[in-house]
Coordinates of C-alpha atoms and ligand atoms in Angstrom, one line a residue:
M160 CA 11.9 -32.6 -1.7
L161 CA 13.9 -30.0 0.2
M162 CA 14.4 -26.3 -0.5
R163 CA 16.5 -23.4 0.7
A164 CA 14.7 -21.0 3.1
A165 CA 15.9 -18.0 5.2
R166 CA 14.0 -18.2 8.4
M167 CA 13.4 -16.0 11.5
Y168 CA 13.5 -17.7 14.8
G169 CA 13.0 -14.6 16.8
Y170 CA 13.3 -10.8 16.5
H171 CA 16.7 -9.0 16.4
E172 CA 18.4 -12.1 15.1
P173 CA 20.0 -12.9 11.7
L174 CA 18.0 -15.1 9.4
R175 CA 19.0 -18.8 9.5
L176 CA 19.7 -20.3 6.0
E177 CA 18.2 -23.8 6.1
E178 CA 17.0 -26.7 4.0
I179 CA 13.3 -27.4 4.7
P180 CA 10.5 -29.4 2.9
V181 CA 9.0 -27.8 -0.2
P182 CA 5.4 -26.7 0.7
T183 CA 2.4 -28.6 -0.6
P184 CA -0.1 -26.2 -2.1
E185 CA -3.6 -26.2 -0.6
P186 CA -6.4 -26.9 -3.1
D187 CA -6.8 -23.2 -3.9
E188 CA -3.1 -22.5 -3.9
V189 CA -0.4 -22.4 -6.5
L190 CA 3.2 -23.6 -5.8
V191 CA 5.6 -21.0 -7.2
K192 CA 9.2 -21.7 -7.9
V193 CA 10.8 -18.4 -6.8
S194 CA 13.0 -16.9 -9.4
A195 CA 13.7 -13.6 -7.6
A196 CA 12.8 -11.9 -4.3
G197 CA 13.2 -8.2 -3.7
M198 CA 14.7 -7.0 -0.5
C199 CA 12.7 -4.3 1.2
R200 CA 13.5 -2.0 4.2
S201 CA 10.2 -3.4 5.6
D202 CA 11.9 -6.8 5.8
Y203 CA 14.6 -5.3 8.0
Q204 CA 11.9 -3.6 10.1
L205 CA 10.0 -6.9 10.4
I206 CA 13.1 -8.7 11.6
E207 CA 13.8 -5.9 14.1
G208 CA 10.3 -6.2 15.5
Y209 CA 8.7 -3.0 14.2
F210 CA 5.5 -4.8 13.5
E211 CA 5.5 -7.1 16.5
Q212 CA 2.6 -5.3 18.2
A213 CA 0.5 -5.0 15.1
A214 CA 1.2 -8.5 13.7
P215 CA 3.2 -10.8 16.0
L216 CA 4.9 -13.6 14.1
E217 CA 4.9 -17.3 14.9
F218 CA 8.4 -18.6 14.5
P219 CA 10.0 -19.9 12.5
A220 CA 8.9 -17.4 9.8
V221 CA 10.1 -16.8 6.2
P222 CA 10.2 -13.1 5.2
G223 CA 10.1 -11.8 1.6
H224 CA 7.1 -10.1 0.1
E225 CA 8.4 -9.1 -3.3
V226 CA 8.2 -12.3 -5.3
A227 CA 8.5 -13.3 -9.0
G228 CA 8.8 -16.8 -10.2
R229 CA 7.2 -19.6 -12.3
V230 CA 4.2 -21.9 -11.7
A231 CA 5.5 -25.2 -10.4
A232 CA 2.2 -26.8 -9.5
T233 CA -1.5 -25.9 -9.0
G234 CA -3.8 -27.1 -6.2
S235 CA -6.7 -29.4 -7.0
A236 CA -9.3 -26.5 -6.7
V237 CA -7.5 -24.1 -9.0
P238 CA -9.8 -23.8 -12.0
R239 CA -8.5 -24.0 -15.6
S240 CA -10.1 -20.6 -16.0
A241 CA -7.3 -19.2 -13.8
G242 CA -5.1 -19.6 -16.9
L243 CA -2.1 -20.7 -14.8
S244 CA 0.0 -23.4 -16.4
E245 CA 3.3 -24.9 -15.2
G246 CA 6.2 -22.7 -16.2
D247 CA 4.1 -19.5 -16.5
Q248 CA 6.0 -16.4 -15.3
V249 CA 4.1 -14.9 -12.4
V250 CA 4.4 -12.3 -9.7
V251 CA 2.7 -12.3 -6.3
N252 CA 0.3 -9.5 -5.3
P253 CA 1.6 -9.2 -1.7
G254 CA -1.3 -7.4 0.2
W255 CA -3.2 -10.5 1.2
G256 CA -6.5 -9.8 2.8
D257 CA -9.1 -12.2 4.2
G258 CA -11.5 -11.6 1.4
T259 CA -14.4 -10.8 3.7
C260 CA -14.0 -7.2 5.1
R261 CA -15.2 -4.1 3.3
Q262 CA -11.7 -3.2 2.1
C263 CA -11.2 -6.6 0.6
H264 CA -14.7 -6.4 -1.1
E265 CA -13.7 -3.0 -2.5
G266 CA -10.5 -4.6 -4.0
N267 CA -8.0 -3.1 -1.6
E268 CA -6.9 -6.3 0.2
Q269 CA -3.7 -4.5 1.2
L270 CA -6.0 -2.5 3.6
C271 CA -7.7 -5.5 5.0
T272 CA -9.2 -4.8 8.5
G273 CA -10.1 -8.4 9.0
S274 CA -7.8 -11.4 9.5
G275 CA -5.7 -10.9 6.4
G276 CA -2.0 -11.7 6.6
W277 CA 0.5 -10.5 4.0
I278 CA 3.0 -12.8 2.4
G279 CA 6.3 -12.7 4.2
F280 CA 4.7 -11.1 7.3
G281 CA 3.3 -14.4 8.7
P282 CA 2.4 -16.5 5.7
P283 CA 5.8 -17.9 4.4
G284 CA 7.4 -15.5 2.0
G285 CA 9.8 -15.4 -0.9
F286 CA 13.2 -15.8 0.8
A287 CA 13.0 -19.5 -0.3
D288 CA 13.1 -21.6 -3.4
Y289 CA 9.3 -22.2 -3.3
V290 CA 6.3 -20.5 -1.9
A291 CA 2.6 -21.5 -1.9
V292 CA 0.3 -18.7 -3.0
P293 CA -3.5 -18.4 -2.9
R294 CA -4.5 -18.3 -6.6
R295 CA -6.3 -15.0 -6.3
H296 CA -3.0 -13.3 -5.4
L297 CA -1.1 -14.4 -8.5
I298 CA -0.7 -12.4 -11.6
R299 CA 0.6 -14.0 -14.8
V300 CA 3.2 -11.6 -16.3
P301 CA 1.7 -10.0 -19.5
G302 CA 3.6 -10.0 -22.8
G303 CA 6.9 -11.9 -23.0
D304 CA 9.1 -13.0 -20.2
Q305 CA 10.9 -10.3 -18.3
K306 CA 13.9 -10.5 -15.9
A307 CA 12.7 -11.9 -12.6
E308 CA 14.9 -9.5 -10.7
H309 CA 13.1 -6.6 -12.4
L310 CA 9.7 -8.0 -11.8
A311 CA 10.0 -8.9 -8.1
P312 CA 10.6 -5.3 -6.9
L313 CA 7.7 -4.1 -8.9
T314 CA 5.3 -5.8 -6.5
D315 CA 6.2 -3.4 -3.7
A316 CA 8.9 -0.8 -4.5
G317 CA 7.4 -0.3 -7.9
L318 CA 3.7 -0.7 -6.8
T319 CA 3.7 1.6 -3.7
P320 CA 4.7 4.9 -5.4
Y321 CA 2.5 4.1 -8.4
R322 CA -0.6 4.1 -6.2
G323 CA 0.8 7.3 -4.5
V324 CA 1.2 9.1 -7.8
K325 CA -2.3 8.1 -8.8
K326 CA -3.6 9.7 -5.6
L327 CA -1.6 12.9 -6.4
R328 CA -3.1 12.9 -9.9
A329 CA -6.6 12.4 -8.4
G330 CA -5.9 15.5 -6.1
G331 CA -5.8 17.5 -9.3
K332 CA -2.4 19.0 -8.8
L333 CA -0.5 17.4 -11.6
G334 CA -0.4 18.8 -15.1
P335 CA 1.2 21.5 -17.3
G336 CA 2.8 24.3 -15.3
R337 CA 2.7 22.3 -12.1
T338 CA 5.7 21.2 -10.0
V339 CA 5.9 17.9 -8.1
V340 CA 8.6 16.9 -5.7
V341 CA 9.6 13.3 -5.1
A342 CA 11.1 13.3 -1.6
G343 CA 13.5 10.4 -0.9
I344 CA 15.2 8.4 -3.7
G345 CA 15.4 5.0 -2.0
G346 CA 13.9 1.8 -3.3
L347 CA 10.5 3.6 -4.0
G348 CA 11.8 7.0 -5.2
S349 CA 13.4 5.9 -8.4
Y350 CA 10.1 4.4 -9.6
A351 CA 8.2 7.4 -8.2
V352 CA 10.2 9.9 -10.4
Q353 CA 9.3 7.8 -13.5
Y354 CA 5.6 7.7 -12.6
A355 CA 5.6 11.4 -11.9
K356 CA 6.8 11.9 -15.4
L357 CA 4.6 9.2 -17.0
L358 CA 1.4 10.3 -15.1
G359 CA 2.2 13.9 -14.4
G360 CA 0.8 15.4 -17.5
G361 CA 3.8 17.5 -18.1
A362 CA 4.5 18.6 -14.5
T363 CA 8.0 19.5 -13.6
V364 CA 9.5 16.8 -11.4
V365 CA 12.1 17.7 -8.7
A366 CA 13.8 15.0 -6.8
F367 CA 15.0 15.5 -3.2
S368 CA 17.6 13.3 -1.5
R369 CA 20.5 13.7 1.0
T370 CA 22.8 11.6 -1.3
D371 CA 24.2 12.7 -4.6
E372 CA 24.4 9.2 -5.9
K373 CA 20.7 8.8 -5.4
L374 CA 20.0 12.1 -7.1
A375 CA 22.1 10.9 -10.1
L376 CA 19.7 7.9 -10.3
A377 CA 16.7 10.3 -10.1
R378 CA 18.1 12.2 -13.1
R379 CA 18.6 9.0 -15.0
N380 CA 15.0 8.2 -14.3
G381 CA 13.8 11.5 -15.7
A382 CA 13.8 14.0 -12.9
D383 CA 13.9 17.6 -14.4
H384 CA 15.8 18.9 -11.4
T385 CA 17.4 17.6 -8.2
V386 CA 18.1 19.1 -4.8
N387 CA 20.5 17.7 -2.2
T388 CA 18.7 18.7 1.0
R389 CA 21.3 17.3 3.4
D390 CA 23.0 20.5 4.6
L391 CA 20.5 23.1 3.6
K392 CA 19.2 25.5 6.2
P393 CA 15.6 26.6 6.6
G394 CA 14.6 28.7 3.5
Q395 CA 17.5 27.4 1.4
V396 CA 15.5 24.6 -0.2
Q397 CA 13.0 27.3 -1.3
D398 CA 16.0 29.3 -2.7
E399 CA 17.1 26.2 -4.7
L400 CA 13.5 25.6 -5.9
E401 CA 13.3 29.3 -7.1
A402 CA 16.6 29.0 -8.9
L403 CA 15.5 25.8 -10.6
T404 CA 11.8 26.3 -11.3
G405 CA 11.2 30.0 -10.7
R406 CA 8.9 29.2 -7.8
R407 CA 9.5 28.9 -4.0
T408 CA 6.6 26.5 -3.5
V409 CA 5.4 23.3 -5.2
D410 CA 2.0 21.9 -6.0
A411 CA 2.4 18.2 -5.1
I412 CA 4.8 16.1 -3.1
L413 CA 5.2 12.3 -3.0
D414 CA 7.1 11.7 0.2
C415 CA 8.9 8.3 -0.2
A416 CA 11.1 9.0 2.8
G417 CA 8.7 9.3 5.7
A418 CA 11.4 10.7 8.0
P419 CA 10.1 13.5 10.3
A420 CA 12.5 16.0 8.8
S421 CA 11.2 15.2 5.3
I422 CA 7.5 15.6 6.4
T423 CA 8.4 19.0 8.0
L424 CA 10.0 20.2 4.8
D425 CA 7.0 19.0 2.8
F426 CA 4.8 21.4 4.7
E427 CA 7.3 24.3 4.3
I428 CA 7.3 24.1 0.5
L429 CA 3.7 23.2 -0.4
A430 CA 1.8 25.9 -2.3
A431 CA -1.7 26.8 -1.1
E432 CA -4.2 24.0 -1.9
G433 CA -1.1 21.7 -2.4
V434 CA -1.3 17.9 -1.9
V435 CA 1.2 15.7 -0.2
V436 CA 1.0 11.9 -0.3
S437 CA 3.1 9.9 2.2
V438 CA 4.2 6.4 1.2
G439 CA 7.5 6.3 3.1
L440 CA 7.6 4.8 6.6
M441 CA 11.1 5.8 7.9
G442 CA 9.5 7.4 11.0
T443 CA 6.5 6.5 13.1
K444 CA 5.2 9.9 14.4
V445 CA 5.4 13.3 12.6
E446 CA 4.4 16.8 13.5
V447 CA 2.4 18.8 11.0
P448 CA 1.6 22.5 11.1
L449 CA -2.2 22.6 11.6
N450 CA -2.4 26.3 11.0
V451 CA -0.7 26.0 7.6
I452 CA -2.8 22.9 6.6
V453 CA -6.0 24.7 7.5
G454 CA -5.0 28.2 6.5
T455 CA -3.7 27.2 3.0
E456 CA -6.2 24.3 2.5
L457 CA -3.5 21.6 2.1
S458 CA -4.4 17.9 1.6
Y459 CA -2.3 15.2 3.2
F460 CA -2.9 11.6 2.1
G461 CA -1.4 8.3 3.2
S462 CA -1.1 5.6 0.5
F463 CA -0.2 2.0 1.3
W464 CA 1.2 -0.6 -1.0
G465 CA -1.2 -1.1 -3.9
N466 CA -4.1 -3.4 -5.0
Y467 CA -4.3 -6.1 -7.6
N468 CA -5.4 -3.6 -10.3
D469 CA -2.6 -1.2 -9.5
L470 CA -0.1 -4.0 -9.9
T471 CA -1.6 -5.1 -13.2
E472 CA -1.1 -1.5 -14.4
V473 CA 2.5 -1.4 -13.3
L474 CA 3.2 -4.8 -15.0
A475 CA 1.6 -3.4 -18.2
L476 CA 4.0 -0.4 -18.1
A477 CA 6.9 -2.7 -17.5
A478 CA 5.8 -5.0 -20.4
A479 CA 5.7 -1.9 -22.6
G480 CA 9.2 -1.0 -21.6
R481 CA 8.1 2.2 -19.9
I482 CA 9.9 1.4 -16.6
Q483 CA 13.6 1.7 -16.0
H484 CA 14.8 -0.8 -13.4
S485 CA 17.7 -0.1 -11.0
V486 CA 18.1 -3.5 -9.4
T487 CA 21.3 -5.1 -8.0
T488 CA 21.1 -8.9 -7.9
V489 CA 22.4 -10.4 -4.6
T490 CA 22.8 -14.0 -3.5
F491 CA 20.7 -16.0 -1.0
E492 CA 23.8 -16.7 1.1
D493 CA 24.4 -12.9 1.6
I494 CA 20.9 -12.1 2.7
N495 CA 21.8 -11.0 6.2
D496 CA 24.6 -8.7 5.0
N497 CA 22.3 -7.2 2.4
L498 CA 19.6 -6.5 5.1
Q499 CA 22.2 -4.6 7.1
A500 CA 23.2 -2.6 4.0
L501 CA 19.5 -1.7 3.6
A502 CA 19.2 -0.6 7.2
R503 CA 22.2 1.7 6.7
G504 CA 20.7 3.3 3.7
D505 CA 23.6 2.1 1.6
V506 CA 21.5 0.6 -1.2
V507 CA 20.9 2.7 -4.3
G508 CA 17.9 1.4 -6.2
R509 CA 16.6 -2.0 -5.2
Q510 CA 18.3 -5.4 -4.3
A511 CA 16.8 -8.6 -5.4
I512 CA 17.9 -12.2 -4.5
V513 CA 18.1 -14.4 -7.6
F514 CA 17.3 -18.1 -7.1
A515 CA 19.0 -20.1 -9.8
Ligands
FEH247 C1 4.9 -3.6 3.9 C2 4.4 -4.1 5.1 C3 4.4 -3.4 6.3 C4 4.9 -2.1 6.3 C5 5.4 -1.5 5.1 C6 5.3 -2.3 3.9 C7 5.8 -1.6 2.7 O1 6.9 -2.4 2.2 C8 4.7 -1.5 1.7 O2 5.2 -0.7 0.7
ZN248 ZN1 -10.0 -8.0 4.5

């Protein structure tokens, strides 16, 4: 049987839309009929060779790491105890480790230091009608069926800021009387604002973006205040914060942008003992003010993707109707145009390909 697949034959080239054989699942794998695949800026970065040094691809390769679908078949070694039956709605936990290194044994396969390979970054991904998934990376969607185009982005755009906000909370800087900034309202930021309200224990949430349309989305997602930082000069962001919150500094920042200018601003507005968690990867190198970090005892954490348990918590929030989704459905045929829109920063919320 043949299926549609969008494949890379090299870096810096458009994906080729082809018909290829449906994969046969290995004994411990499950064949998933893809219902929806989220489109992430990391897909664009992959195609442009950003990860070529760290994880060179073998071509042809199928990208796509935000996958929701239904069980089509199970491999011969998938136990009945896995509770996976044909037709079940599932999502793929995308951070695939090798299951042998310390990080994998600690349950953080997204941090695998061994021979792990993430779906869509080597192992064939979800920009296709079917994908074969090792059983341990599949999660059956709890509660009733949900829209696949809402579920798929939760496995990265929805998962990554969730882990980041949990790290902010662990840093002890969320709660009544606290102020938390979500910097960057792209695919991750609209979820981040919601988690900052849900997990923030009453903290005031301020959204930063350079685009009014994205700030409007942040307000719809519960931000208490918004600041357009595009044309503000040094000190003017603090003026805005003071006018909005009565304070010129904030206690916690989830940086979903990762652009150097955003990181610089983070360290200009953090209060003493403040915490910043970076999840955004717009840039590659940033400068941080060592004297300020040491002199005011700041904490700077990285947070990457999420683990299986983080994703089960996100799915439980979604099943309980606690997450607002801002997803635009796009077609398989337009995948290359949509990747370019992502690269330009033209996408508000998340795009997801729906496979009828
Ligand atoms: C995935 C793989 C590599 C780099 C960045 C990412 C993000 O989409 C994870 O949130
Ligand atoms: Zn590992």
